[in-house]
Coordinates of C-alpha atoms in Angstrom, one line a residue:
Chain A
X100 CA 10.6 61.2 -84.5
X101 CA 8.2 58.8 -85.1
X102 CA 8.4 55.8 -87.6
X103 CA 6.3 55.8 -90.4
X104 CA 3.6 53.3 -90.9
X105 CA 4.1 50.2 -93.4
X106 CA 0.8 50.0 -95.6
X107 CA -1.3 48.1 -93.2
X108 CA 0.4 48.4 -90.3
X109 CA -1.1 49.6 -86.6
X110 CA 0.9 52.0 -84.6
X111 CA 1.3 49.5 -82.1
X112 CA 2.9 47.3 -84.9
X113 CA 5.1 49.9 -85.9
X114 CA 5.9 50.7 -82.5
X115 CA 6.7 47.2 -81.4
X116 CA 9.3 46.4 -84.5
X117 CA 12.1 44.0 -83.0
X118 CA 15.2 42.8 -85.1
X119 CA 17.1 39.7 -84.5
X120 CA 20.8 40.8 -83.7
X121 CA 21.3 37.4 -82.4
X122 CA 20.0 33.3 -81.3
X123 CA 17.4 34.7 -79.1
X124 CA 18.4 37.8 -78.9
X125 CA 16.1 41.1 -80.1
X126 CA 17.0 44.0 -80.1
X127 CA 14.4 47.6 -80.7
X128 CA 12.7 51.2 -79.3
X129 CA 10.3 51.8 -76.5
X130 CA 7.8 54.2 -78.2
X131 CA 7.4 57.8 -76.0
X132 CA 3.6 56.9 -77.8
X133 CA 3.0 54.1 -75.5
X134 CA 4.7 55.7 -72.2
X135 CA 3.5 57.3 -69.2
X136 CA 5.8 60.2 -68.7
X137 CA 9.3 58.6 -69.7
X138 CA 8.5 55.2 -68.8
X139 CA 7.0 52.4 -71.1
X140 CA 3.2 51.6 -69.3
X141 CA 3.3 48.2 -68.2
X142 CA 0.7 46.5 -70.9
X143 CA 2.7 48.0 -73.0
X144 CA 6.2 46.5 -72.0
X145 CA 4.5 42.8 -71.4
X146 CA 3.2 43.5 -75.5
X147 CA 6.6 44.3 -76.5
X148 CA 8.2 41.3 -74.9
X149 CA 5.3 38.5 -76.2
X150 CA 6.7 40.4 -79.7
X151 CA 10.1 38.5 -78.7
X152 CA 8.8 35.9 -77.5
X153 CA 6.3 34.9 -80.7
X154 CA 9.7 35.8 -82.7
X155 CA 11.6 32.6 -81.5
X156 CA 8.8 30.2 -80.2
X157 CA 6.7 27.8 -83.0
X158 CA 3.3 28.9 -81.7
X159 CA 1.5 31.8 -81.8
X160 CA -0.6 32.8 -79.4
X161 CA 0.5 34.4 -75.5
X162 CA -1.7 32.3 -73.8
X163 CA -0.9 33.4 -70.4
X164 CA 1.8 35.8 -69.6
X165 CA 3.5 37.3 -66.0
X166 CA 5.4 40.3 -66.3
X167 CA 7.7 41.6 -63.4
X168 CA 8.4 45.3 -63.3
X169 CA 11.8 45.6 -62.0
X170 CA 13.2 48.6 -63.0
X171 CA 11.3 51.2 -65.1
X172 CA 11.8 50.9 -69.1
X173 CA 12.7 54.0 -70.2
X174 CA 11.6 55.7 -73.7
X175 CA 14.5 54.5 -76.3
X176 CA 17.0 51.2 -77.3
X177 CA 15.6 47.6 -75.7
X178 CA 17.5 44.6 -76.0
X179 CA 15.7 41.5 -75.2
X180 CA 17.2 38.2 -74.4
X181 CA 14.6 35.2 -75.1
X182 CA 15.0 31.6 -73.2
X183 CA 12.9 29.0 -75.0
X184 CA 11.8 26.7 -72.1
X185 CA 10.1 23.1 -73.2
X186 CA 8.2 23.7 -76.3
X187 CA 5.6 20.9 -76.7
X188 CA 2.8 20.3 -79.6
X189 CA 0.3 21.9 -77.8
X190 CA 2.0 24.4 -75.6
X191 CA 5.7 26.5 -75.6
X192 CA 7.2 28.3 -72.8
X193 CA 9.6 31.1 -72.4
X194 CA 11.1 34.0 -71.0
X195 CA 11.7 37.5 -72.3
X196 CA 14.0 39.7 -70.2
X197 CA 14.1 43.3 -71.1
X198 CA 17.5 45.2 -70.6
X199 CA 18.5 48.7 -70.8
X200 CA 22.0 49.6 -70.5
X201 CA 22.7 46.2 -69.3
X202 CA 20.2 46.8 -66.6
X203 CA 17.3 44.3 -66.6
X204 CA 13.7 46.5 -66.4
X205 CA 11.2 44.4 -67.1
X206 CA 10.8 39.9 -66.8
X207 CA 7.4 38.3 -69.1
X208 CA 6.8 34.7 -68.5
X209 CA 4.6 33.0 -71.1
X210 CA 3.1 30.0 -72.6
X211 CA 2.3 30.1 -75.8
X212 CA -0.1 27.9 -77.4
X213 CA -3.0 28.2 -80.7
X214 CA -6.5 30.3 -79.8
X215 CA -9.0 29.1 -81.8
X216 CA -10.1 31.5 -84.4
X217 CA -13.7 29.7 -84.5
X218 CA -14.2 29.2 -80.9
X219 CA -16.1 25.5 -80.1
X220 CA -19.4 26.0 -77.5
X221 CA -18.1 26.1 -74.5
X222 CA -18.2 23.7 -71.7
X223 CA -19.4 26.6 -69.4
X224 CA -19.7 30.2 -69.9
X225 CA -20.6 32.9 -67.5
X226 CA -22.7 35.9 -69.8
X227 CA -21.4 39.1 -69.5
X228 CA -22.5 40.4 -66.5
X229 CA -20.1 43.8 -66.0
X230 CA -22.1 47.4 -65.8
X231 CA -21.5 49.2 -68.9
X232 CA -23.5 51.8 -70.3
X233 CA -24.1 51.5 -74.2
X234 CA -21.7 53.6 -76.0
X235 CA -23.6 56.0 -76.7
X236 CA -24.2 56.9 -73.3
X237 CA -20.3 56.6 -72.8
X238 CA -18.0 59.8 -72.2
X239 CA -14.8 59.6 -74.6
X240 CA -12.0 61.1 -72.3
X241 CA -8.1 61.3 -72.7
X242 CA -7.2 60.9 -69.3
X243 CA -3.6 61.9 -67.5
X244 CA -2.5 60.6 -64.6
X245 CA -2.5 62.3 -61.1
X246 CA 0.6 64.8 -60.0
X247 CA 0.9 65.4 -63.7
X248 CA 2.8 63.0 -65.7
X249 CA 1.5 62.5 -69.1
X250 CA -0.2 59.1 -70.1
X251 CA 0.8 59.2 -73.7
X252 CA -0.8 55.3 -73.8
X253 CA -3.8 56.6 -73.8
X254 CA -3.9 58.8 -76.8
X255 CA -3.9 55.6 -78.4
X256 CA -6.6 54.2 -77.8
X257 CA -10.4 55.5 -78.3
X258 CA -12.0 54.9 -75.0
X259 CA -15.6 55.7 -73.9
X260 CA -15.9 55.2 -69.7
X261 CA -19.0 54.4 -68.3
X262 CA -21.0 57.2 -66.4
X263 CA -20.4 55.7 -63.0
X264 CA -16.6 55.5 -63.6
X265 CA -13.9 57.9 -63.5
X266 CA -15.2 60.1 -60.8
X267 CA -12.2 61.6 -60.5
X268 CA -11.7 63.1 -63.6
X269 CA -14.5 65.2 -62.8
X270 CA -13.8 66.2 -59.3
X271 CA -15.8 64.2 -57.8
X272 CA -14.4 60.5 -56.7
X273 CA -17.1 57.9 -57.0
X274 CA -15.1 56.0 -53.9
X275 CA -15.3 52.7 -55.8
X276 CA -12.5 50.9 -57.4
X277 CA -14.5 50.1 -60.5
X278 CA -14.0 51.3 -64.1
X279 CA -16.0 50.3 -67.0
X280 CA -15.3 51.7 -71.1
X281 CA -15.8 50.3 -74.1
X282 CA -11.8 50.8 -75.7
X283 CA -10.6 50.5 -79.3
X284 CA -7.5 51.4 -81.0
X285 CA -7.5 54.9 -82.1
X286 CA -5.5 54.2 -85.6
X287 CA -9.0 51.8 -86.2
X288 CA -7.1 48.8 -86.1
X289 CA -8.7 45.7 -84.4
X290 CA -7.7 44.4 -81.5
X291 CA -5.4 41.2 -81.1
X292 CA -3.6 39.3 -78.6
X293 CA -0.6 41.9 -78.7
X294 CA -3.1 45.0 -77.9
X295 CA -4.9 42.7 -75.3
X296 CA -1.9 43.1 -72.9
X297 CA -1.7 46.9 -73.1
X298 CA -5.3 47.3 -72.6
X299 CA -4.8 45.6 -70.0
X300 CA -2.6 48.3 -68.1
X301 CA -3.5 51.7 -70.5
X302 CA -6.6 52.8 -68.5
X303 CA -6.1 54.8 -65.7
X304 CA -6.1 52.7 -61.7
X305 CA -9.3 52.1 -60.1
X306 CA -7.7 53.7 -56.8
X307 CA -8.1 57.3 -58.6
X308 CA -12.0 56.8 -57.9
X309 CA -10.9 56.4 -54.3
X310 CA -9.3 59.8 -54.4
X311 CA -5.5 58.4 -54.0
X312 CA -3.3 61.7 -55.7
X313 CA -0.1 59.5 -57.0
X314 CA 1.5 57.4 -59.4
X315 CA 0.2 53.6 -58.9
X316 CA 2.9 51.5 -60.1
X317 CA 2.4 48.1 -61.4
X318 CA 4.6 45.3 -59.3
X319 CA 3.3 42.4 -61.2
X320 CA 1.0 41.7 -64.4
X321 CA -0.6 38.3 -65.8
X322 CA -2.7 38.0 -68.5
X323 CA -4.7 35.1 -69.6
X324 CA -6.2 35.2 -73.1
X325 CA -8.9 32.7 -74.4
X326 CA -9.9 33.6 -77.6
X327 CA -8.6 35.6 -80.7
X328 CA -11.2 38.8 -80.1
X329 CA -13.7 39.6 -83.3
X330 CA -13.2 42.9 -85.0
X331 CA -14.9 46.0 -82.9
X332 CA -14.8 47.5 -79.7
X333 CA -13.7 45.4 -76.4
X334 CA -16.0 45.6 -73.4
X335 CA -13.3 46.7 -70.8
X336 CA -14.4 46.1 -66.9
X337 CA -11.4 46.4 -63.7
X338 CA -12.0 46.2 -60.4
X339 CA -9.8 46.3 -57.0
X340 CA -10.9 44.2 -53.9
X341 CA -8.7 45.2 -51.2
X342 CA -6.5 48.7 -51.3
X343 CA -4.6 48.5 -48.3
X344 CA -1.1 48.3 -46.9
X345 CA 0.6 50.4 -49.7
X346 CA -0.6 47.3 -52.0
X347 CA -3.6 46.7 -54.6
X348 CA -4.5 44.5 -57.1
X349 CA -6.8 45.6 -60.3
X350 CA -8.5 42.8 -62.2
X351 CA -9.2 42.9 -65.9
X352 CA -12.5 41.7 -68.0
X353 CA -12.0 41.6 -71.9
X354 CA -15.5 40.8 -74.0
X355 CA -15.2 41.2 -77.7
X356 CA -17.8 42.8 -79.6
X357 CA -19.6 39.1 -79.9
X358 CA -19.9 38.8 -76.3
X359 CA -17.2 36.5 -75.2
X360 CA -15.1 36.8 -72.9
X361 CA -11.5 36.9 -74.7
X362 CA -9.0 38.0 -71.8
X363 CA -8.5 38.2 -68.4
X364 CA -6.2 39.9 -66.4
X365 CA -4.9 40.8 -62.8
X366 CA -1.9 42.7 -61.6
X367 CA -0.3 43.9 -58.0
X368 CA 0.2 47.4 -57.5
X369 CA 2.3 49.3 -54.9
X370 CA 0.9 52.8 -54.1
X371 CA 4.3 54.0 -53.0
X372 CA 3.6 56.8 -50.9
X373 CA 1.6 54.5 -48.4
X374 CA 4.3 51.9 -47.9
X375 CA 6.5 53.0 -45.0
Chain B
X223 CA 9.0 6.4 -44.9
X224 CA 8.1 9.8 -43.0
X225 CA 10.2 11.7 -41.6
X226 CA 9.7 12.4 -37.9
X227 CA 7.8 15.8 -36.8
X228 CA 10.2 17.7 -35.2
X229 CA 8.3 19.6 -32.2
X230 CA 6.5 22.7 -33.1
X231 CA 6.8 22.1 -36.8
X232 CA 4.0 21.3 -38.7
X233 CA 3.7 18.7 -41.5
X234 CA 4.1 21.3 -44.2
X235 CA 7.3 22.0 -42.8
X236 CA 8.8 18.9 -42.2
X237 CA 7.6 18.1 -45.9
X238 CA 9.3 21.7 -47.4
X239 CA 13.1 20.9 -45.7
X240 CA 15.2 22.3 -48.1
X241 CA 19.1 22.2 -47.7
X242 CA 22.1 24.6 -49.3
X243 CA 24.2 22.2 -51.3
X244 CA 25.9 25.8 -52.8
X245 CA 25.4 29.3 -53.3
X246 CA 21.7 29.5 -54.7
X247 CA 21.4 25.9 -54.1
X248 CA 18.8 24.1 -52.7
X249 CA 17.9 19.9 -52.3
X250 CA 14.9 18.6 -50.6
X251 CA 12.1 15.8 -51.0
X252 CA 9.3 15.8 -53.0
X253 CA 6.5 14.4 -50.9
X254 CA 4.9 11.8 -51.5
X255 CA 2.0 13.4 -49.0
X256 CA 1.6 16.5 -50.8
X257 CA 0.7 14.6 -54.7
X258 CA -1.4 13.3 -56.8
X259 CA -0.8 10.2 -58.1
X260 CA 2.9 10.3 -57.9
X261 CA 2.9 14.2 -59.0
X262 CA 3.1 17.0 -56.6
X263 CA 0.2 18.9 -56.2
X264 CA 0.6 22.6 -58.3
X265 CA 0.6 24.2 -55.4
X266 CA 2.8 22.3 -53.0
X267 CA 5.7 23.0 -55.6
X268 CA 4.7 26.3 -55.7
X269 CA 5.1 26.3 -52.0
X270 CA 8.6 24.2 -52.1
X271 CA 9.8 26.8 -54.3
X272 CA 9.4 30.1 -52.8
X273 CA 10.6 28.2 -49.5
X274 CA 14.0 27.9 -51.6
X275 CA 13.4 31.6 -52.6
X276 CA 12.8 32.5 -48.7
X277 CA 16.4 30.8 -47.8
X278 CA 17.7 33.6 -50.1
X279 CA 15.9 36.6 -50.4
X280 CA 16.1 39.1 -47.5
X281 CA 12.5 39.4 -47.1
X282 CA 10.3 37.1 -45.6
X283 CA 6.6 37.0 -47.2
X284 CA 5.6 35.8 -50.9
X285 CA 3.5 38.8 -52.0
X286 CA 2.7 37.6 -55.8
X287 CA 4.1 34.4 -57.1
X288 CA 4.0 32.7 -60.6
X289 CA 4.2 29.2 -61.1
X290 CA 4.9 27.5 -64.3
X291 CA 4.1 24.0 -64.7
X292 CA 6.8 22.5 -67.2
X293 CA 6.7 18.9 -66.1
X294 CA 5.2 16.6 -63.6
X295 CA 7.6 17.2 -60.3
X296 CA 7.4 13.5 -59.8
X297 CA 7.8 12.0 -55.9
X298 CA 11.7 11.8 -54.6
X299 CA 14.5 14.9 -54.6
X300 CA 14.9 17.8 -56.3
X301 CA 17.4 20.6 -57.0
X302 CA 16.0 24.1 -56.4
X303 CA 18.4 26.7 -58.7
X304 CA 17.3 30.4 -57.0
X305 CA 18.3 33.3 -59.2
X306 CA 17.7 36.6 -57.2
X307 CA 16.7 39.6 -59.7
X308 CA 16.9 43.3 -58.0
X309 CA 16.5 43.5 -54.2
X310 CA 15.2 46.6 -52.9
X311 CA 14.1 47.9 -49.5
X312 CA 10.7 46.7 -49.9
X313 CA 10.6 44.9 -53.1
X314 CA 13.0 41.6 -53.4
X315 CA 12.5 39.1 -56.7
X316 CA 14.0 36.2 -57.5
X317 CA 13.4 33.3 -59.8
X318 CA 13.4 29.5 -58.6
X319 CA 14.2 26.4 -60.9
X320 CA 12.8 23.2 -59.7
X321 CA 14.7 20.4 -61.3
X322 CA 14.9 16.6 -61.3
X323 CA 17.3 14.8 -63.4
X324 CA 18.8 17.8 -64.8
X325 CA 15.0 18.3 -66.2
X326 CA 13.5 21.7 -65.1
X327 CA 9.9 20.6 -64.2
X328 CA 8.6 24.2 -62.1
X329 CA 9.8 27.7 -62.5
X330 CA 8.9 30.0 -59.9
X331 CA 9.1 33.9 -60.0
X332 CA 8.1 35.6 -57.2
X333 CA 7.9 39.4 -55.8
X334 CA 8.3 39.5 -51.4
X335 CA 8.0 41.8 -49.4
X336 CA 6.6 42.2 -45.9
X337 CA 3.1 41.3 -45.3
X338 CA 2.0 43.6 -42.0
X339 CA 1.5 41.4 -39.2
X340 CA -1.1 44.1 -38.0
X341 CA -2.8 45.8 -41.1
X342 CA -3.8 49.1 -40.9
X343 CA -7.4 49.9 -41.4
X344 CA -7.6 49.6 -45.6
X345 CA -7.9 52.2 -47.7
X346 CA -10.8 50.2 -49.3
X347 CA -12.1 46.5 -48.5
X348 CA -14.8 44.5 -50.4
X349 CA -16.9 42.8 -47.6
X350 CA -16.6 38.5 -48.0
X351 CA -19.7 37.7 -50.1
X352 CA -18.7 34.6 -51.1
X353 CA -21.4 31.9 -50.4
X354 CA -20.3 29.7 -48.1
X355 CA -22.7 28.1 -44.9
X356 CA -21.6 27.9 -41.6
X357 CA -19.1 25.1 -40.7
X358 CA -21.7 22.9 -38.9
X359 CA -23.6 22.9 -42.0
X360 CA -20.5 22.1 -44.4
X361 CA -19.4 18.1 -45.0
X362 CA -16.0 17.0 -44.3
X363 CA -14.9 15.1 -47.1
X364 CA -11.4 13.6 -48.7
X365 CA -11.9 13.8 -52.2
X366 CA -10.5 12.0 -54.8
X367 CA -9.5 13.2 -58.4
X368 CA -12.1 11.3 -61.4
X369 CA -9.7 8.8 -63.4
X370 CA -8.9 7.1 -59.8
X371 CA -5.8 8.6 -59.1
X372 CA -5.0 9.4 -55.4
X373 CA -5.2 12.7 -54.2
X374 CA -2.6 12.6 -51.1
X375 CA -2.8 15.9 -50.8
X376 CA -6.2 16.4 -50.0
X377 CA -5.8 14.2 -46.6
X378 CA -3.1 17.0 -45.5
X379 CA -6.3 19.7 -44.9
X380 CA -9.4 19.5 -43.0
X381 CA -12.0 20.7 -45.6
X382 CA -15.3 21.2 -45.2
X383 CA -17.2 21.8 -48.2
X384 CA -20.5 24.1 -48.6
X385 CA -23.5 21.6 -49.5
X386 CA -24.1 23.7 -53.1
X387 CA -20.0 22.2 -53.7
X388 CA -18.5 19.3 -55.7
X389 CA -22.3 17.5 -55.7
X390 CA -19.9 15.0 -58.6
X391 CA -19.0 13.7 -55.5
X392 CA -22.4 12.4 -54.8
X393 CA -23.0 11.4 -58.2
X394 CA -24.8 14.6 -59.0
X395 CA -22.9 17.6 -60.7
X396 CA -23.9 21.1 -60.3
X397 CA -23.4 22.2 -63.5
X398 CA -22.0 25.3 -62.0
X399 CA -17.6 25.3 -61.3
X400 CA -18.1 27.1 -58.3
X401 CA -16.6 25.5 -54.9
X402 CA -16.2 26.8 -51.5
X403 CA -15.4 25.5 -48.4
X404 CA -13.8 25.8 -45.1
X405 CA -9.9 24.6 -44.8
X406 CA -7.5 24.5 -42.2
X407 CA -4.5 21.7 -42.0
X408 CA -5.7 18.7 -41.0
X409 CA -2.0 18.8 -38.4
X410 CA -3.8 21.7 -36.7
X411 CA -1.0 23.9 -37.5
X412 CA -1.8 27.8 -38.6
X413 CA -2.4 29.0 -41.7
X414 CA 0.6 30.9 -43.4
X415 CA 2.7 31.9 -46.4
X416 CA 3.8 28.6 -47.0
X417 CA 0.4 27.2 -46.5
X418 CA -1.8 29.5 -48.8
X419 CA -0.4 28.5 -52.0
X420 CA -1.3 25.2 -51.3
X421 CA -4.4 25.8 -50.7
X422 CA -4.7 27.6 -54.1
X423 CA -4.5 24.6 -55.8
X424 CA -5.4 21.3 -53.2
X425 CA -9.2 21.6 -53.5
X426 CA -11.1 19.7 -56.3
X427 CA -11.2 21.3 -59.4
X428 CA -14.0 23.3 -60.0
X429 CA -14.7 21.6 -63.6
X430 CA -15.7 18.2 -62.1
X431 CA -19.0 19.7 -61.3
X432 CA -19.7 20.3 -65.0
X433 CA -19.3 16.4 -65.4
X434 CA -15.6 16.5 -66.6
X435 CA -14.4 13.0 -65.6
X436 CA -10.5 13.6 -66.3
X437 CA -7.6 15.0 -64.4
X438 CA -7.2 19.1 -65.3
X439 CA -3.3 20.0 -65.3
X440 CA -2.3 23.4 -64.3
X441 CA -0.5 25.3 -66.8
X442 CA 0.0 28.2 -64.7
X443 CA -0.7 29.4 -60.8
X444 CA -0.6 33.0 -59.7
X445 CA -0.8 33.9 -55.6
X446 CA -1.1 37.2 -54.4
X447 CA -1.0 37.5 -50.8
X448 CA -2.0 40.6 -49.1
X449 CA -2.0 39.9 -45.2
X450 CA -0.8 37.6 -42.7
X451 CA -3.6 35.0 -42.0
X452 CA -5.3 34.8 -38.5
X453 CA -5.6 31.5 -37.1
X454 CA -7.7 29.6 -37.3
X455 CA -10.0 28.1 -40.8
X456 CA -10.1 29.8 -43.8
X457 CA -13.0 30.6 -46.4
X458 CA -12.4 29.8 -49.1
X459 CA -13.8 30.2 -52.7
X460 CA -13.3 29.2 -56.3
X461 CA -14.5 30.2 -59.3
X462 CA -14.7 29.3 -63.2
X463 CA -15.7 32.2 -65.7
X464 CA -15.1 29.7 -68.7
X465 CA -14.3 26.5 -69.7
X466 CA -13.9 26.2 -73.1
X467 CA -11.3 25.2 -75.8
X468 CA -9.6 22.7 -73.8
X469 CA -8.6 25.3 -71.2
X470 CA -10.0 26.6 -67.9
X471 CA -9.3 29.6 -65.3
X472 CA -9.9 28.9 -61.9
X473 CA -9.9 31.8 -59.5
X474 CA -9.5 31.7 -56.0
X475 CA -10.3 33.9 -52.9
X476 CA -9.2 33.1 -49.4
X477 CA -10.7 34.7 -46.4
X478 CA -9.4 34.7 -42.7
X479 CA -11.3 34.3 -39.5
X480 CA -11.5 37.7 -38.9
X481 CA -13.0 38.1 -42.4
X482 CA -10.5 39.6 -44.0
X483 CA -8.7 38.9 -47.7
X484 CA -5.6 37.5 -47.1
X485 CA -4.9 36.0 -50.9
X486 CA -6.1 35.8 -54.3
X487 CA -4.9 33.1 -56.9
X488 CA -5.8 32.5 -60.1
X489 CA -4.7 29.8 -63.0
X490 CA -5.3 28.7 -66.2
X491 CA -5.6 25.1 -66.2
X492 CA -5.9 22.5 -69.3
X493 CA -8.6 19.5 -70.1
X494 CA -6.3 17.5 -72.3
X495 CA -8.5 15.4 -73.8
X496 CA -10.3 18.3 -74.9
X497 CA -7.3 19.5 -76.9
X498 CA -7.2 18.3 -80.2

């Protein structure tokens, strides 16, 4: 049964409400809404344990955050146990674990600092240089996930893919690990530094385009964020170097609709049916 | 005073002796070799760390590994605190704590595994386009940090840098934060697990050739390793996308002899006197 939403509120709020049942300790529900099949994806997960985090620590803003997927984190009850590390003026550090049934699923590591909201000009900036089609000329698909598990994630977001990506999805693998889509929320809400983290994760792995049939499951995630992104559509580019040895790693571009490059992130994968 | 070279082991090594004071439990010497001023280099803790988390875990090889910077690890002993999370047949995580005076200065958390000694051919491989001229055309240097501090570190590594790199050392900056060069230890020895992460974070950072003249502190190191290197030098490249706000990324691509991509770091670093 899903929550209702409080005036205001995005799904992704409503779906990330934690309550303090203790000093540092949260406790609340892993949306089905935000799974693929049973399990929480892995932006997701990360999202809901900055939540905790920005609960106990004085600053706002996930600056950059490593989550380790250790066991899956199943739809239904999360505790989560937060450890402030040193928290400093301009920085504050700690560590979320996520525990089901007394079973720890998923570790985040963050620091936590204050993004500008009027960013300065930058000491160097590289223009946006990744291959996306205007929206217009972008496809807006619902995607699953190969062997059939549903990605309920990505209901929630709008996303348009760029002509040359997702191969796959039409039968015919483009047999480069590259995706490109412009990605909003679907409830219209803009994007902030909790949604950054699941975008991150939602869209489907570049390894489809390279016709691999399975489940690739996400070993390690870290996300960097820069700058609080402006209202609109993010600029969403991934890309894998090296798919070999049962192991991959997928690389995230953010740009907010001015531009700027607000996020970056870059996770491990295991392809499990390649690793002996 | 140094400690002798035991035969066969390389300088890494004999600076990296850890010892089990109790279950979990590691002591050892922070280097005096391996800093900066008086601070060890980012990535030699990194490297003293998951040598405490190799002592415990059942597998041998650092497949992605998160550093967190907390305080300076000064110069004389620590106390390395492993916690091992879930070990499975492929997959074995565990958490270091690097600690002087009680203080935690570094945590570590790390994923191994088993990097293959022979990879199979990949399932995809980017080619190495990184731009970086043949060794006879690249200038040995050992490079200080601007603000005069001693870089001890960078005397531990043979490093040839690419003429279009760290022209702040001749008094003229690039204006681009783009270095690469050739490395190998400057002892001879291999290159390897241990010695990666190091490289990671040893070179010059790539923000001194847009004319910053102050030392840029890691918050936070990330290594993905993905093979066993050959021996012999390695390529290696690093990258800024943006520099802004008082913080910087700095990405990092490191390239065997035989051409292929053996790691991956990246980490967000900050310009403190940029922060306000």
């Amino acid at each position: 049964m899903k929550e209702p939403l409080v005036m205001g509120e995005s799904a992704l709020e409503r779906d990330s409400r934690l309550r303090q049942v203790d000093d540092g300790v949260l406790e609340g529900e892993v949306s089905l809404g935000w799974c693929i099949g049973d399990a929480a994806n892995g932006g997701y997960a990360l999202s809901l344990g900055l939540r905790a985090l920005a609960a106990v620590l004085p600053l706002p803003d996930p600056l950059s955050s490593t989550a380790h997927y250790v066991r899956p984190l199943a739809h239904g009850p999360v505790r989560i146990e937060v450890e402030t590390m040193r928290i400093g003026r301009t920085l504050a550090r700690g560590v979320a674990r996520m525990l089901q049934d007394g079973d720890e699923c998923v570790r985040v590591i963050a620091v936590f600092g204050t993004l500008p909201q009027v960013p300065a000009e930058p000491l160097y900036a590289e223009p946006c240089d990744i291959l996306l089609a205007p929206i217009a000329d972008c496809t807006p698909l619902v995607l699953n996930t190969p062997g059939g598990l549903t990605a309920h994630v990505r209901a929630r977001f709008d996303t348009r893919y760029d002509p040359g990506s997702v191969g796959w999805a039409r039968g015919t693998p483009t047999g480069r690990p590259v995706l490109s889509a412009w990605v909003r929320a679907e409830d219209g809400s803009e994007p902030d530094r909790f949604l950054l983290p699941v975008v991150a994760d939602a869209l489907p792995c570049t390894a489809f385009d390279l016709a691999v049939e399975q489940r690739v499951l996400t070993v390690e995630l870290t996300v960097h964020q820069r700058a609080v992104p402006a209202p609109g559509w993010l600029a969403c580019s991934y890309r894998s170097r090296l798919v070999a040895d049962g192991f991959m790693e997928e690389d995230g571009e953010f740009w907010d609709s001015t531009g700027r490059l607000v996020g970056m992130s870059r996770q491990l994968a295991i392809l499990p049916r390649q690793n002996p």
